[in-house]
Each structure stands twice: as structure tokens, then as C-alpha cells.
Amino acid sequence: MMRLVTIVTLVLATAACEREQRRFTEASPASGVPQTLKMGQLEPGGSPQQVAIQSEYEENAWAISEGKRNFEWFNCVGCHAHGGGGMGPPLIDSRWIYGSEPENIFATIMQGRPNGMPAFRGRIPQQQVWQIVAYVRSIGGLTPADARSQRDDDLFYKKPEARTPQKGPEGQPGRRP
Amino acid sequence: MNWPQSMLGAAGPHAGGVESLWWLFFWITAVVYVLVIVATIVAVLRRGRPVDPRDPAASRGAGVVIASATGVTLVLLFILLISSVRTGRYSIQGLADPSHVNIKLTGNQWWWDVEYESKLASQRVQTANEIHIPTGRPVLLKLQSTDVIHSFWVPNLAGKKDLIPGHQTELWIQADRSGVFRGQCAEFCGPQHAHMALLVIAESPDKYAAWLEAQRHPAAEPPDEMAKRGRDVFLSGPCVMCHSIRGTGAGGRTAPDLTHLESRLTLAAGTIPNTPGHLAGWVTDAQGIKPGTRMPTIGINGEDLQALLKYLQALK
């Protein structure tokens, strides 16, 4: 009897695992792009505190890995590398020129920023932009650690990138969080 | 959508070897099966007199029967082994011919990228999910993968060969008669593995040369105003991020080349036939047709969709 209860509990517990859920169809086909983002401070009727955007993708490992794939496919790596930066600013440090909240990063991708960041509005479906936002925040360490696998969704022959390095740069011991 | 995909209708030398081997196995095992069943029935039905196990003559008779049956089994197994090894060796051997066609075939989740190689950049041809080959001429396939292990398998032409990320494998194929042969990815490669088919279209050398020449041309200009608008929709929307259409600004390399989309028989790697209705369905809701495919739901409005379809259908 005890064993049965344990098994049933374990089976039911798996229903709570949303980390690996794959939601392929979210936006209904042929739906327009809604305007959810506020672009300025001024608006009629006073300005109450804006409701923070909760991005479900930040807790979903598959969405983050999709964000990573699109980060490469859409050539974000061309300027930002894999977060280390190059022609564009790095994304793994704590300095965020235009804000680190999901809506800030979303706006940066959609609208572009002066001195080089292109605007991707209309070029990337909104759902994929949110996935890229989740990935960008994950490499900066801003998302929950359990979903932050930073893996590719295909053949994995390297060690996970989020793993603490055994050996730090220039022969120093690896950083332990 | 009913193209043959069977090793029993061999259209090339390698597949022919496999087919003969199959029939050899079939007939030998069929004869052995029938003999064993007949011997069992005879043994059950025969009511002989009881045999004394201590009688030396009776046990000698049984010994001879067992030894000869074992001997025949051994000989047959060796015949099967040797012919199997011979066929295997033959089918991995190259079909050396200086005039062979070189094709680079890259597996992706879940489609096939096809590139006809040439020393001249202007003579290279990029297409997807369909390989045209001339009859009677060997073709060297250089197989690669960008993500996971896939496997190339067109049973009418050759055996299987894996496509491995970071490692190029090679496979020779040759078609001796014309026809359309269906192939299928034969190594589980993710949720849409079952919808990763390709077609090999074997045709006469003249037809093949004409096809190749047509493929070398950049995309056709849009024939009317609506198609022109469709081209603008394509070039200003999300399509351009992944797809390429030679002759326009679209140069994405992560999705199938659409330069001559209308010359192909299927869409989405053999998932649906290439008809206007299916194309509209695929553009609007690819995730509904092939859940998990890399083609996202783009959210396109009706007028833009009609214009886009008009343009895509003009890509002959």
C-alpha cells in the first residue's frame, strides 16, 4: 500500500515539471502582433506602476535553448559573441546600458539601439524574441538556475556551458558560486 | 505522394546486390522452414515401434541423421555469411568514374540541404529535399549534419549511411532506370524524424542537364503587382531571416533555399504535397502540420498571405 502511494505521488509530481515542457503552438495561427510594450513615460490618466512582465520562458529549459539557437541563427553572436561581447557590448556582465528587465531587453531587440544595434521588429516573431530574451538573461545569470541549462537542443558533445570551470582563466582556480 | 520506397525494386547496382542477397536469404530460409515443418509433422504422425535406446544400431542411425543435419546447416550458414559479406563489401565500394556527379547533402532537423558542387561558384546549385540525378552515371554523395545524427536511406538505390555532425561520410549511388524514389531519414533525430523524407528523381541525362541549368538561374521576377507585393512581404518579414532566394536580398542559410520552390514536388521534407492550399497552410501554421519544426508561427494577415503565396508560386 505504502509503495503504491509513493508511486502515485511520484507520478503526480512529474506533472509539476514545467522545466522541460515544449509548447510548439502558442500564438494562434494568423494572429496579429499585439502591442503590450510601453514605449514612453507619458500617458493619459496618470501613470500607475507598470505591471512587471512575467516571462514563463525564463523557467523553461527548452525555451531557453530555443532562444540560444535563434541567438545564433539570427546572428546576435556576430556582435555579442556568446555573451562575451565583441563589436557589441557583452551580455554576461552586470552593466546593462538599457536595462536588464525582460521588457527592456525585448525593447532593445525590437526597436534597436543607437550605434549599431539593429531593430528586429517584424523580422522575428514575438514568441521567438521572448525566447531570446530568456536566453540573454540566462547567460547574465538573471533567470532561475534550475532552468538555466544553456544547452543546445541537439547532439551534446561538450560539457554544459553553465558548469563551473575546473580551472579558471590564466591558471587560476575555478570560481565556486 | 506514393513514390516507391522498397529495396525489392532495385534501380541501381548497389541496391541490386542487396536485393539479390534478400532473395537468397528468403529462398534458403523458406526451404529450411518447410523442411523443418514437414520433418516435425512426419515425426509426430509416424507411429513406429518403440526403439530400445540401448540398441547400438538404432542410436547409430540417429547419430548419422543429427550429424548430417548439422553439416547441412553449417554449410548453409556459411553460404549466407559469405554472400552477405560480399554484398556488404561491394556496396561500400566506390563506383569510380571520372564523370560522376558530386552532391553535398547536409542533414538538418528536419530537412535535407542539397548542394551540387562545382569548381565555378556560378555553377553551384542549392536546393532542398529533392535530388535530381542522371541515369547511368554514378553520384558521390558527401553527407554531413549540422545538429544530430541522421541517416540517408533510399532503399531503391543503396543501403543506409549515417550523417554525422562534424564528420563527412560518403556514399555512392547510381540509378539505372528513371523514376522517383522516396527516401527517409533512418536514424531517430527528434520529434519530426518521421517527417524527414527526401525524393531522388532519376531522369535521362538530357532532362537532368536541363533541370540543372534551370536551377542555376536566379529566382524569377514577380509577374504582377500582387506578386511584387508578395516579394516585399517576404523581404521585409520574418521569412528573410532564415530562407534564401537567389537574386534577391534574402540570404538566410538556416532554412531551405526557396529560389525554385515551385519546381519541387513536396513541401516540408516530403510531409505535404506542393499545392497552393498546402503551401498556404504551411506558411500560416507550420507548427500545426509538423509540431516542433523550426519554422515558427509568424502571424501574417490575410492580404499579405495571399500576396506572398502569389510570389512563392511564381518561383518556378
CSV table of C-alpha atoms in Angstrom, one decimal:
chain,number,residue,atom,x,y,z
A,1,MET,CA,0.0,0.0,0.0
A,2,MET,CA,2.8,2.4,1.0
A,3,ARG,CA,4.6,1.6,-2.2
A,4,LEU,CA,1.5,2.4,-4.3
A,5,VAL,CA,1.1,5.7,-2.5
A,6,THR,CA,4.8,6.5,-3.2
A,7,ILE,CA,4.5,5.6,-6.9
A,8,VAL,CA,1.3,7.6,-7.3
A,9,THR,CA,2.8,10.6,-5.6
A,10,LEU,CA,5.9,10.4,-7.8
A,11,VAL,CA,3.8,10.1,-10.9
A,12,LEU,CA,1.7,13.1,-9.9
A,13,ALA,CA,4.8,15.1,-9.0
A,14,THR,CA,6.1,14.9,-12.6
A,15,ALA,CA,3.0,16.9,-13.7
A,16,ALA,CA,4.6,19.8,-11.9
A,17,CYS,CA,7.8,19.7,-14.1
A,18,GLU,CA,7.4,22.5,-16.4
A,19,ARG,CA,11.0,22.9,-16.9
A,20,GLU,CA,11.1,20.6,-19.9
A,21,GLN,CA,7.7,21.4,-21.4
A,22,ARG,CA,7.7,22.1,-25.1
A,23,ARG,CA,4.9,24.4,-26.2
A,24,PHE,CA,5.1,24.4,-30.0
A,25,THR,CA,1.9,26.3,-30.7
A,26,GLU,CA,1.3,29.3,-28.6
A,27,ALA,CA,0.3,32.2,-30.7
A,28,SER,CA,-2.8,31.2,-32.7
A,29,PRO,CA,-2.1,31.0,-36.4
A,30,ALA,CA,-2.5,34.3,-38.3
A,31,SER,CA,-3.0,36.4,-35.2
A,32,GLY,CA,-1.6,39.9,-35.4
A,33,VAL,CA,1.3,41.1,-33.2
A,34,PRO,CA,-0.2,42.7,-30.0
A,35,GLN,CA,1.3,45.9,-28.6
A,36,THR,CA,2.0,45.1,-25.0
A,37,LEU,CA,5.1,47.2,-24.5
A,38,LYS,CA,5.0,50.7,-23.2
A,39,MET,CA,7.5,52.9,-25.1
A,40,GLY,CA,7.3,56.1,-23.1
A,41,GLN,CA,6.5,57.5,-19.6
A,42,LEU,CA,3.7,59.9,-20.6
A,43,GLU,CA,0.2,58.6,-20.9
A,44,PRO,CA,-3.3,59.8,-20.3
A,45,GLY,CA,-5.0,59.1,-16.9
A,46,GLY,CA,-1.9,59.3,-14.7
A,47,SER,CA,0.9,56.8,-14.7
A,48,PRO,CA,0.3,54.0,-12.3
A,49,GLN,CA,3.1,51.5,-11.6
A,50,GLN,CA,3.6,49.4,-14.7
A,51,VAL,CA,2.9,45.7,-14.1
A,52,ALA,CA,6.1,43.8,-14.5
A,53,ILE,CA,6.2,41.3,-17.4
A,54,GLN,CA,6.4,37.7,-16.2
A,55,SER,CA,8.1,35.7,-18.9
A,56,GLU,CA,7.3,32.0,-18.5
A,57,TYR,CA,10.2,31.2,-20.8
A,58,GLU,CA,12.7,32.0,-18.1
A,59,GLU,CA,11.7,28.9,-16.2
A,60,ASN,CA,11.6,26.6,-19.2
A,61,ALA,CA,14.8,24.9,-20.3
A,62,TRP,CA,13.6,24.2,-23.8
A,63,ALA,CA,12.5,27.8,-24.4
A,64,ILE,CA,16.0,29.0,-23.3
A,65,SER,CA,17.7,26.5,-25.6
A,66,GLU,CA,15.4,27.7,-28.5
A,67,GLY,CA,16.5,31.2,-27.5
A,68,LYS,CA,20.1,30.1,-27.8
A,69,ARG,CA,19.6,28.6,-31.2
A,70,ASN,CA,17.9,31.7,-32.5
A,71,PHE,CA,20.6,33.9,-30.9
A,72,GLU,CA,23.0,32.0,-33.2
A,73,TRP,CA,20.7,31.7,-36.2
A,74,PHE,CA,19.8,35.4,-36.3
A,75,ASN,CA,23.5,36.3,-35.9
A,76,CYS,CA,23.3,38.0,-32.4
A,77,VAL,CA,26.6,36.1,-32.0
A,78,GLY,CA,28.1,38.2,-34.8
A,79,CYS,CA,28.4,41.2,-32.4
A,80,HIS,CA,27.8,39.9,-28.9
A,81,ALA,CA,29.6,36.6,-29.3
A,82,HIS,CA,28.1,34.1,-26.8
A,83,GLY,CA,27.7,36.8,-24.3
A,84,GLY,CA,31.3,37.9,-24.1
A,85,GLY,CA,30.8,40.8,-26.5
A,86,GLY,CA,32.9,42.0,-29.4
A,87,MET,CA,31.6,44.7,-31.7
A,88,GLY,CA,28.6,44.8,-29.4
A,89,PRO,CA,28.6,45.1,-25.6
A,90,PRO,CA,29.0,41.9,-23.5
A,91,LEU,CA,25.8,40.3,-22.0
A,92,ILE,CA,27.3,38.4,-19.2
A,93,ASP,CA,28.5,41.3,-17.0
A,94,SER,CA,26.3,43.4,-14.7
A,95,ARG,CA,26.3,46.5,-16.7
A,96,TRP,CA,23.1,46.9,-18.7
A,97,ILE,CA,23.0,50.2,-20.7
A,98,TYR,CA,19.3,50.0,-21.5
A,99,GLY,CA,18.1,47.9,-18.5
A,100,SER,CA,18.1,44.2,-17.6
A,101,GLU,CA,14.4,43.6,-17.1
A,102,PRO,CA,12.8,41.3,-19.7
A,103,GLU,CA,10.8,44.2,-21.2
A,104,ASN,CA,14.0,46.3,-21.6
A,105,ILE,CA,15.8,43.6,-23.5
A,106,PHE,CA,12.7,42.9,-25.5
A,107,ALA,CA,12.5,46.6,-26.4
A,108,THR,CA,16.2,46.6,-27.3
A,109,ILE,CA,15.8,43.7,-29.7
A,110,MET,CA,12.6,45.1,-31.2
A,111,GLN,CA,13.5,48.8,-31.6
A,112,GLY,CA,17.2,48.6,-31.9
A,113,ARG,CA,19.6,51.0,-30.1
A,114,PRO,CA,21.9,53.8,-31.3
A,115,ASN,CA,25.4,53.0,-32.5
A,116,GLY,CA,24.8,49.6,-34.1
A,117,MET,CA,22.0,47.5,-32.6
A,118,PRO,CA,19.6,46.8,-35.4
A,119,ALA,CA,15.8,46.8,-34.9
A,120,PHE,CA,14.3,43.3,-35.4
A,121,ARG,CA,10.7,44.4,-35.3
A,122,GLY,CA,8.7,42.4,-37.8
A,123,ARG,CA,11.7,40.2,-38.6
A,124,ILE,CA,11.4,37.8,-35.7
A,125,PRO,CA,8.1,36.5,-34.4
A,126,GLN,CA,7.3,37.9,-30.9
A,127,GLN,CA,7.4,34.5,-29.3
A,128,GLN,CA,10.9,33.9,-30.5
A,129,VAL,CA,12.0,37.3,-29.3
A,130,TRP,CA,10.8,36.4,-25.8
A,131,GLN,CA,12.8,33.2,-26.0
A,132,ILE,CA,15.9,35.1,-27.0
A,133,VAL,CA,15.2,37.5,-24.1
A,134,ALA,CA,15.1,34.5,-21.7
A,135,TYR,CA,18.4,33.2,-23.1
A,136,VAL,CA,20.1,36.6,-22.9
A,137,ARG,CA,19.0,36.9,-19.3
A,138,SER,CA,20.1,33.3,-18.6
A,139,ILE,CA,23.7,33.9,-19.7
A,140,GLY,CA,23.7,37.0,-17.4
A,141,GLY,CA,22.6,34.8,-14.5
A,142,LEU,CA,19.3,36.6,-14.1
A,143,THR,CA,17.0,33.6,-14.5
A,144,PRO,CA,16.3,30.7,-12.1
A,145,ALA,CA,19.3,28.4,-12.0
A,146,ASP,CA,17.3,25.2,-12.4
A,147,ALA,CA,16.2,26.0,-15.9
A,148,ARG,CA,19.5,27.6,-16.9
A,149,SER,CA,20.9,24.7,-18.8
A,150,GLN,CA,22.3,26.7,-21.7
A,151,ARG,CA,22.3,23.6,-23.7
A,152,ASP,CA,21.7,23.1,-27.4
A,153,ASP,CA,18.6,21.1,-28.2
A,154,ASP,CA,20.7,18.7,-30.3
A,155,LEU,CA,23.7,16.4,-30.1
A,156,PHE,CA,25.6,17.4,-26.9
A,157,TYR,CA,29.2,16.5,-27.0
A,158,LYS,CA,30.6,19.4,-24.9
A,159,LYS,CA,30.3,19.9,-21.2
A,160,PRO,CA,27.4,22.2,-20.2
A,161,GLU,CA,28.4,25.8,-20.6
A,162,ALA,CA,26.8,26.8,-17.2
A,163,ARG,CA,29.1,24.3,-15.4
A,164,THR,CA,31.7,25.9,-13.1
A,165,PRO,CA,35.0,25.6,-14.8
A,166,GLN,CA,37.6,23.3,-13.2
A,167,LYS,CA,40.3,25.8,-14.0
A,168,GLY,CA,39.7,29.5,-14.3
A,169,PRO,CA,41.4,31.8,-16.8
A,170,GLU,CA,45.2,32.3,-16.6
A,171,GLY,CA,45.6,29.2,-14.5
A,172,GLN,CA,43.6,30.5,-11.5
A,173,PRO,CA,41.4,28.1,-9.6
A,174,GLY,CA,37.8,27.9,-10.8
A,175,ARG,CA,35.2,30.2,-9.3
A,176,ARG,CA,32.8,28.4,-7.0
A,177,PRO,CA,29.4,30.1,-6.6
B,1,MET,CA,2.7,11.2,-52.6
B,2,ASN,CA,3.0,7.4,-53.5
B,3,TRP,CA,6.6,7.0,-54.6
B,4,PRO,CA,8.2,3.7,-54.3
B,5,GLN,CA,10.4,3.1,-51.2
B,6,SER,CA,11.4,-0.5,-51.3
B,7,MET,CA,14.6,-2.5,-51.5
B,8,LEU,CA,12.8,-5.0,-53.7
B,9,GLY,CA,12.6,-2.7,-56.6
B,10,ALA,CA,16.3,-2.1,-57.1
B,11,ALA,CA,17.1,0.7,-59.5
B,12,GLY,CA,20.9,0.7,-59.1
B,13,PRO,CA,23.9,-1.6,-58.8
B,14,HIS,CA,24.3,-1.3,-55.0
B,15,ALA,CA,20.6,-1.8,-54.3
B,16,GLY,CA,20.6,-4.7,-56.9
B,17,GLY,CA,23.2,-6.5,-54.8
B,18,VAL,CA,21.1,-6.0,-51.6
B,19,GLU,CA,18.0,-7.3,-53.4
B,20,SER,CA,19.7,-10.5,-54.7
B,21,LEU,CA,21.0,-11.1,-51.2
B,22,TRP,CA,17.5,-10.6,-49.8
B,23,TRP,CA,16.1,-13.2,-52.2
B,24,LEU,CA,18.9,-15.6,-51.5
B,25,PHE,CA,18.1,-15.4,-47.8
B,26,PHE,CA,14.4,-15.7,-48.5
B,27,TRP,CA,14.7,-18.9,-50.6
B,28,ILE,CA,17.2,-20.6,-48.3
B,29,THR,CA,15.3,-19.9,-45.1
B,30,ALA,CA,12.0,-20.7,-46.8
B,31,VAL,CA,13.2,-24.1,-47.9
B,32,VAL,CA,14.7,-24.8,-44.5
B,33,TYR,CA,11.5,-23.7,-42.8
B,34,VAL,CA,9.3,-26.0,-45.0
B,35,LEU,CA,11.7,-29.0,-44.4
B,36,VAL,CA,11.7,-28.5,-40.7
B,37,ILE,CA,7.9,-28.3,-40.6
B,38,VAL,CA,7.5,-31.4,-42.8
B,39,ALA,CA,10.0,-33.3,-40.6
B,40,THR,CA,8.1,-32.3,-37.5
B,41,ILE,CA,4.8,-33.4,-38.9
B,42,VAL,CA,6.2,-36.7,-40.1
B,43,ALA,CA,7.8,-37.4,-36.7
B,44,VAL,CA,4.5,-36.6,-34.9
B,45,LEU,CA,2.3,-38.7,-37.2
B,46,ARG,CA,4.6,-41.7,-37.6
B,47,ARG,CA,3.8,-44.5,-35.2
B,48,GLY,CA,6.8,-46.6,-35.3
B,49,ARG,CA,7.6,-49.4,-33.0
B,50,PRO,CA,9.3,-48.4,-29.7
B,51,VAL,CA,13.1,-48.2,-30.0
B,52,ASP,CA,15.3,-49.6,-27.4
B,53,PRO,CA,17.8,-46.9,-26.5
B,54,ARG,CA,20.4,-49.5,-25.6
B,55,ASP,CA,20.3,-50.9,-29.2
B,56,PRO,CA,23.6,-49.8,-30.8
B,57,ALA,CA,22.1,-49.9,-34.4
B,58,ALA,CA,19.3,-47.5,-33.6
B,59,SER,CA,21.5,-44.9,-31.8
B,60,ARG,CA,24.0,-45.0,-34.7
B,61,GLY,CA,21.2,-44.3,-37.1
B,62,ALA,CA,20.1,-41.2,-35.1
B,63,GLY,CA,23.7,-40.0,-34.9
B,64,VAL,CA,24.1,-40.1,-38.6
B,65,VAL,CA,20.9,-38.1,-39.1
B,66,ILE,CA,21.9,-35.5,-36.5
B,67,ALA,CA,25.4,-35.1,-37.9
B,68,SER,CA,24.3,-34.7,-41.5
B,69,ALA,CA,21.6,-32.1,-40.5
B,70,THR,CA,24.3,-30.1,-38.5
B,71,GLY,CA,26.6,-30.3,-41.5
B,72,VAL,CA,24.0,-29.1,-43.9
B,73,THR,CA,23.1,-26.2,-41.5
B,74,LEU,CA,26.7,-25.2,-41.2
B,75,VAL,CA,27.2,-25.2,-45.0
B,76,LEU,CA,24.0,-23.1,-45.5
B,77,LEU,CA,25.0,-20.6,-42.8
B,78,PHE,CA,28.4,-20.2,-44.4
B,79,ILE,CA,26.8,-19.6,-47.8
B,80,LEU,CA,24.7,-16.9,-46.2
B,81,LEU,CA,27.6,-15.4,-44.3
B,82,ILE,CA,29.9,-15.2,-47.3
B,83,SER,CA,27.3,-13.8,-49.6
B,84,SER,CA,26.3,-11.2,-47.0
B,85,VAL,CA,30.0,-10.1,-46.5
B,86,ARG,CA,30.5,-10.0,-50.3
B,87,THR,CA,27.4,-7.8,-50.8
B,88,GLY,CA,28.5,-5.5,-48.0
B,89,ARG,CA,31.9,-5.1,-49.4
B,90,TYR,CA,30.5,-4.4,-52.9
B,91,SER,CA,28.0,-1.8,-51.6
B,92,ILE,CA,30.6,0.3,-49.8
B,93,GLN,CA,32.9,0.3,-52.8
B,94,GLY,CA,33.1,3.4,-55.0
B,95,LEU,CA,31.7,3.4,-58.5
B,96,ALA,CA,34.9,5.0,-59.9
B,97,ASP,CA,34.0,7.1,-62.9
B,98,PRO,CA,35.6,10.5,-63.7
B,99,SER,CA,32.3,11.9,-64.9
B,100,HIS,CA,30.5,11.3,-61.6
B,101,VAL,CA,28.2,14.0,-60.1
B,102,ASN,CA,29.3,15.5,-56.7
B,103,ILE,CA,26.5,16.4,-54.3
B,104,LYS,CA,26.9,17.7,-50.8
B,105,LEU,CA,23.9,16.6,-48.7
B,106,THR,CA,23.5,18.1,-45.3
B,107,GLY,CA,21.0,16.8,-42.8
B,108,ASN,CA,19.2,19.3,-40.6
B,109,GLN,CA,16.4,18.9,-38.1
B,110,TRP,CA,14.2,18.0,-40.2
B,111,TRP,CA,15.1,18.6,-43.8
B,112,TRP,CA,17.8,18.0,-46.3
B,113,ASP,CA,20.0,20.7,-47.8
B,114,VAL,CA,21.3,19.7,-51.2
B,115,GLU,CA,24.2,21.4,-52.9
B,116,TYR,CA,25.5,20.5,-56.4
B,117,GLU,CA,29.2,21.1,-56.2
B,118,SER,CA,31.2,22.8,-58.9
B,119,LYS,CA,34.6,24.4,-59.2
B,120,LEU,CA,32.9,27.5,-60.5
B,121,ALA,CA,30.8,29.3,-58.0
B,122,SER,CA,28.3,30.4,-60.6
B,123,GLN,CA,27.6,26.7,-61.5
B,124,ARG,CA,26.7,25.6,-58.0
B,125,VAL,CA,23.2,24.8,-57.2
B,126,GLN,CA,21.4,24.9,-53.9
B,127,THR,CA,18.1,23.2,-53.4
B,128,ALA,CA,16.4,21.2,-50.7
B,129,ASN,CA,14.7,17.8,-50.0
B,130,GLU,CA,15.0,16.7,-53.7
B,131,ILE,CA,17.9,15.3,-55.5
B,132,HIS,CA,17.8,15.0,-59.3
B,133,ILE,CA,20.3,12.5,-60.8
B,134,PRO,CA,21.1,11.5,-64.3
B,135,THR,CA,20.5,7.8,-65.1
B,136,GLY,CA,23.6,5.6,-65.7
B,137,ARG,CA,26.0,7.9,-64.1
B,138,PRO,CA,27.5,7.4,-60.6
B,139,VAL,CA,26.8,10.1,-58.0
B,140,LEU,CA,29.0,10.7,-55.0
B,141,LEU,CA,27.0,12.0,-52.0
B,142,LYS,CA,29.1,13.8,-49.4
B,143,LEU,CA,27.0,13.5,-46.2
B,144,GLN,CA,27.1,16.0,-43.3
B,145,SER,CA,24.9,17.0,-40.5
B,146,THR,CA,24.5,20.3,-38.7
B,147,ASP,CA,22.9,19.1,-35.5
B,148,VAL,CA,22.2,15.4,-34.7
B,149,ILE,CA,22.9,12.1,-36.4
B,150,HIS,CA,20.7,11.5,-39.4
B,151,SER,CA,20.8,8.6,-41.8
B,152,PHE,CA,20.3,8.7,-45.6
B,153,TRP,CA,18.2,5.8,-46.8
B,154,VAL,CA,16.8,5.5,-50.3
B,155,PRO,CA,16.3,1.7,-50.4
B,156,ASN,CA,15.7,1.6,-54.2
B,157,LEU,CA,19.2,2.9,-54.8
B,158,ALA,CA,21.5,1.9,-51.9
B,159,GLY,CA,21.8,0.9,-48.3
B,160,LYS,CA,21.8,3.3,-45.3
B,161,LYS,CA,24.6,5.8,-44.5
B,162,ASP,CA,24.7,8.0,-41.4
B,163,LEU,CA,25.1,11.7,-41.5
B,164,ILE,CA,27.3,12.6,-38.5
B,165,PRO,CA,27.9,16.1,-37.1
B,166,GLY,CA,31.5,17.2,-37.6
B,167,HIS,CA,32.4,14.3,-39.8
B,168,GLN,CA,31.9,13.8,-43.5
B,169,THR,CA,30.7,10.4,-44.8
B,170,GLU,CA,30.4,9.3,-48.4
B,171,LEU,CA,28.0,7.2,-50.3
B,172,TRP,CA,27.9,6.2,-54.0
B,173,ILE,CA,24.6,5.8,-55.7
B,174,GLN,CA,23.6,5.2,-59.2
B,175,ALA,CA,20.2,4.8,-60.9
B,176,ASP,CA,20.0,2.6,-64.0
B,177,ARG,CA,16.4,3.5,-64.8
B,178,SER,CA,14.5,6.7,-64.4
B,179,GLY,CA,11.9,7.2,-61.7
B,180,VAL,CA,11.1,9.0,-58.5
B,181,PHE,CA,12.4,7.1,-55.4
B,182,ARG,CA,11.4,8.1,-51.9
B,183,GLY,CA,14.0,8.1,-49.1
B,184,GLN,CA,13.7,8.6,-45.4
B,185,CYS,CA,15.9,9.6,-42.5
B,186,ALA,CA,16.7,6.2,-40.9
B,187,GLU,CA,18.2,7.4,-37.6
B,188,PHE,CA,15.9,8.8,-34.9
B,189,CYS,CA,16.6,12.5,-34.9
B,190,GLY,CA,14.0,14.2,-32.8
B,191,PRO,CA,10.2,14.8,-32.7
B,192,GLN,CA,9.8,15.2,-36.5
B,193,HIS,CA,12.1,12.3,-37.6
B,194,ALA,CA,9.2,10.6,-39.3
B,195,HIS,CA,8.6,13.7,-41.4
B,196,MET,CA,12.1,13.9,-42.8
B,197,ALA,CA,11.8,12.3,-46.2
B,198,LEU,CA,13.5,13.2,-49.5
B,199,LEU,CA,13.0,12.3,-53.1
B,200,VAL,CA,15.6,11.1,-55.6
B,201,ILE,CA,14.4,11.9,-59.1
B,202,ALA,CA,16.4,9.9,-61.6
B,203,GLU,CA,15.9,11.1,-65.2
B,204,SER,CA,17.6,10.9,-68.6
B,205,PRO,CA,20.9,12.8,-68.9
B,206,ASP,CA,19.2,15.4,-71.2
B,207,LYS,CA,16.4,16.2,-68.8
B,208,TYR,CA,18.9,16.3,-65.9
B,209,ALA,CA,21.1,18.8,-67.7
B,210,ALA,CA,18.1,21.0,-68.5
B,211,TRP,CA,16.9,20.8,-64.9
B,212,LEU,CA,20.4,21.7,-63.6
B,213,GLU,CA,20.7,24.7,-66.0
B,214,ALA,CA,17.3,26.0,-64.8
B,215,GLN,CA,18.3,25.7,-61.2
B,216,ARG,CA,21.4,27.7,-61.8
B,217,HIS,CA,19.3,30.8,-62.7
B,218,PRO,CA,18.4,33.3,-60.0
B,219,ALA,CA,14.7,33.5,-59.0
B,220,ALA,CA,12.1,34.6,-61.5
B,221,GLU,CA,10.9,38.2,-61.3
B,222,PRO,CA,7.4,38.6,-59.8
B,223,PRO,CA,5.0,38.5,-62.8
B,224,ASP,CA,2.4,41.1,-61.5
B,225,GLU,CA,1.8,43.8,-58.9
B,226,MET,CA,0.4,41.3,-56.3
B,227,ALA,CA,3.4,39.1,-56.6
B,228,LYS,CA,5.7,42.1,-56.3
B,229,ARG,CA,3.9,43.0,-53.1
B,230,GLY,CA,4.4,39.4,-52.0
B,231,ARG,CA,8.1,39.7,-52.6
B,232,ASP,CA,8.2,42.8,-50.4
B,233,VAL,CA,6.3,40.9,-47.7
B,234,PHE,CA,8.9,38.2,-47.9
B,235,LEU,CA,11.9,40.5,-47.8
B,236,SER,CA,10.5,42.7,-45.0
B,237,GLY,CA,9.1,40.0,-42.8
B,238,PRO,CA,10.5,37.1,-40.7
B,239,CYS,CA,10.9,34.8,-43.8
B,240,VAL,CA,14.1,36.6,-44.8
B,241,MET,CA,15.8,35.8,-41.5
B,242,CYS,CA,16.2,32.1,-42.4
B,243,HIS,CA,15.4,31.5,-46.1
B,244,SER,CA,17.3,32.5,-49.2
B,245,ILE,CA,16.0,33.3,-52.6
B,246,ARG,CA,18.9,33.8,-55.0
B,247,GLY,CA,18.6,37.1,-56.9
B,248,THR,CA,17.0,38.9,-54.0
B,249,GLY,CA,18.4,40.2,-50.7
B,250,ALA,CA,17.2,37.1,-48.9
B,251,GLY,CA,20.3,35.1,-47.9
B,252,GLY,CA,19.4,33.1,-44.8
B,253,ARG,CA,21.2,29.8,-44.7
B,254,THR,CA,19.4,28.0,-41.9
B,255,ALA,CA,16.3,27.0,-43.8
B,256,PRO,CA,15.6,25.5,-47.2
B,257,ASP,CA,16.6,27.6,-50.3
B,258,LEU,CA,13.3,28.7,-52.0
B,259,THR,CA,14.8,30.0,-55.3
B,260,HIS,CA,12.9,27.4,-57.3
B,261,LEU,CA,10.3,26.3,-54.8
B,262,GLU,CA,7.6,25.6,-57.4
B,263,SER,CA,9.8,23.1,-59.2
B,264,ARG,CA,9.7,20.7,-56.2
B,265,LEU,CA,7.1,18.0,-55.6
B,266,THR,CA,6.7,18.3,-51.9
B,267,LEU,CA,6.9,20.7,-49.0
B,268,ALA,CA,8.4,20.4,-45.6
B,269,ALA,CA,10.7,17.4,-46.5
B,270,GLY,CA,8.1,15.2,-48.0
B,271,THR,CA,5.4,15.9,-45.4
B,272,ILE,CA,2.8,17.5,-47.7
B,273,PRO,CA,2.4,17.8,-51.5
B,274,ASN,CA,3.4,21.1,-53.0
B,275,THR,CA,0.0,22.5,-53.9
B,276,PRO,CA,-1.2,26.1,-53.3
B,277,GLY,CA,-3.5,25.1,-50.5
B,278,HIS,CA,-0.8,23.1,-48.6
B,279,LEU,CA,1.6,26.0,-49.1
B,280,ALA,CA,-0.8,28.4,-47.6
B,281,GLY,CA,-1.4,26.0,-44.6
B,282,TRP,CA,2.4,25.6,-44.2
B,283,VAL,CA,3.1,29.4,-44.2
B,284,THR,CA,0.3,30.1,-41.8
B,285,ASP,CA,0.6,27.2,-39.3
B,286,ALA,CA,3.7,25.1,-39.8
B,287,GLN,CA,3.6,24.1,-36.1
B,288,GLY,CA,0.1,22.5,-36.7
B,289,ILE,CA,1.4,20.4,-39.6
B,290,LYS,CA,4.8,19.5,-38.2
B,291,PRO,CA,4.8,20.2,-34.5
B,292,GLY,CA,8.3,21.3,-33.3
B,293,THR,CA,9.6,22.2,-36.8
B,294,ARG,CA,12.0,25.2,-36.8
B,295,MET,CA,9.5,27.2,-38.9
B,296,PRO,CA,7.8,29.5,-36.4
B,297,THR,CA,4.2,30.7,-36.5
B,298,ILE,CA,4.7,34.2,-38.0
B,299,GLY,CA,1.3,35.8,-37.5
B,300,ILE,CA,0.6,37.0,-41.1
B,301,ASN,CA,-2.6,38.8,-42.1
B,302,GLY,CA,-4.8,37.6,-45.0
B,303,GLU,CA,-3.8,40.1,-47.7
B,304,ASP,CA,-0.1,39.7,-47.1
B,305,LEU,CA,-0.5,35.9,-47.1
B,306,GLN,CA,-2.3,36.0,-50.5
B,307,ALA,CA,0.4,38.2,-52.0
B,308,LEU,CA,3.2,36.1,-50.5
B,309,LEU,CA,1.6,32.9,-51.9
B,310,LYS,CA,1.4,34.5,-55.3
B,311,TYR,CA,5.0,35.4,-55.2
B,312,LEU,CA,6.1,32.0,-54.0
B,313,GLN,CA,4.1,30.2,-56.7
B,314,ALA,CA,5.9,32.2,-59.3
B,315,LEU,CA,9.3,30.8,-58.2
B,316,LYS,CA,9.4,28.2,-60.9
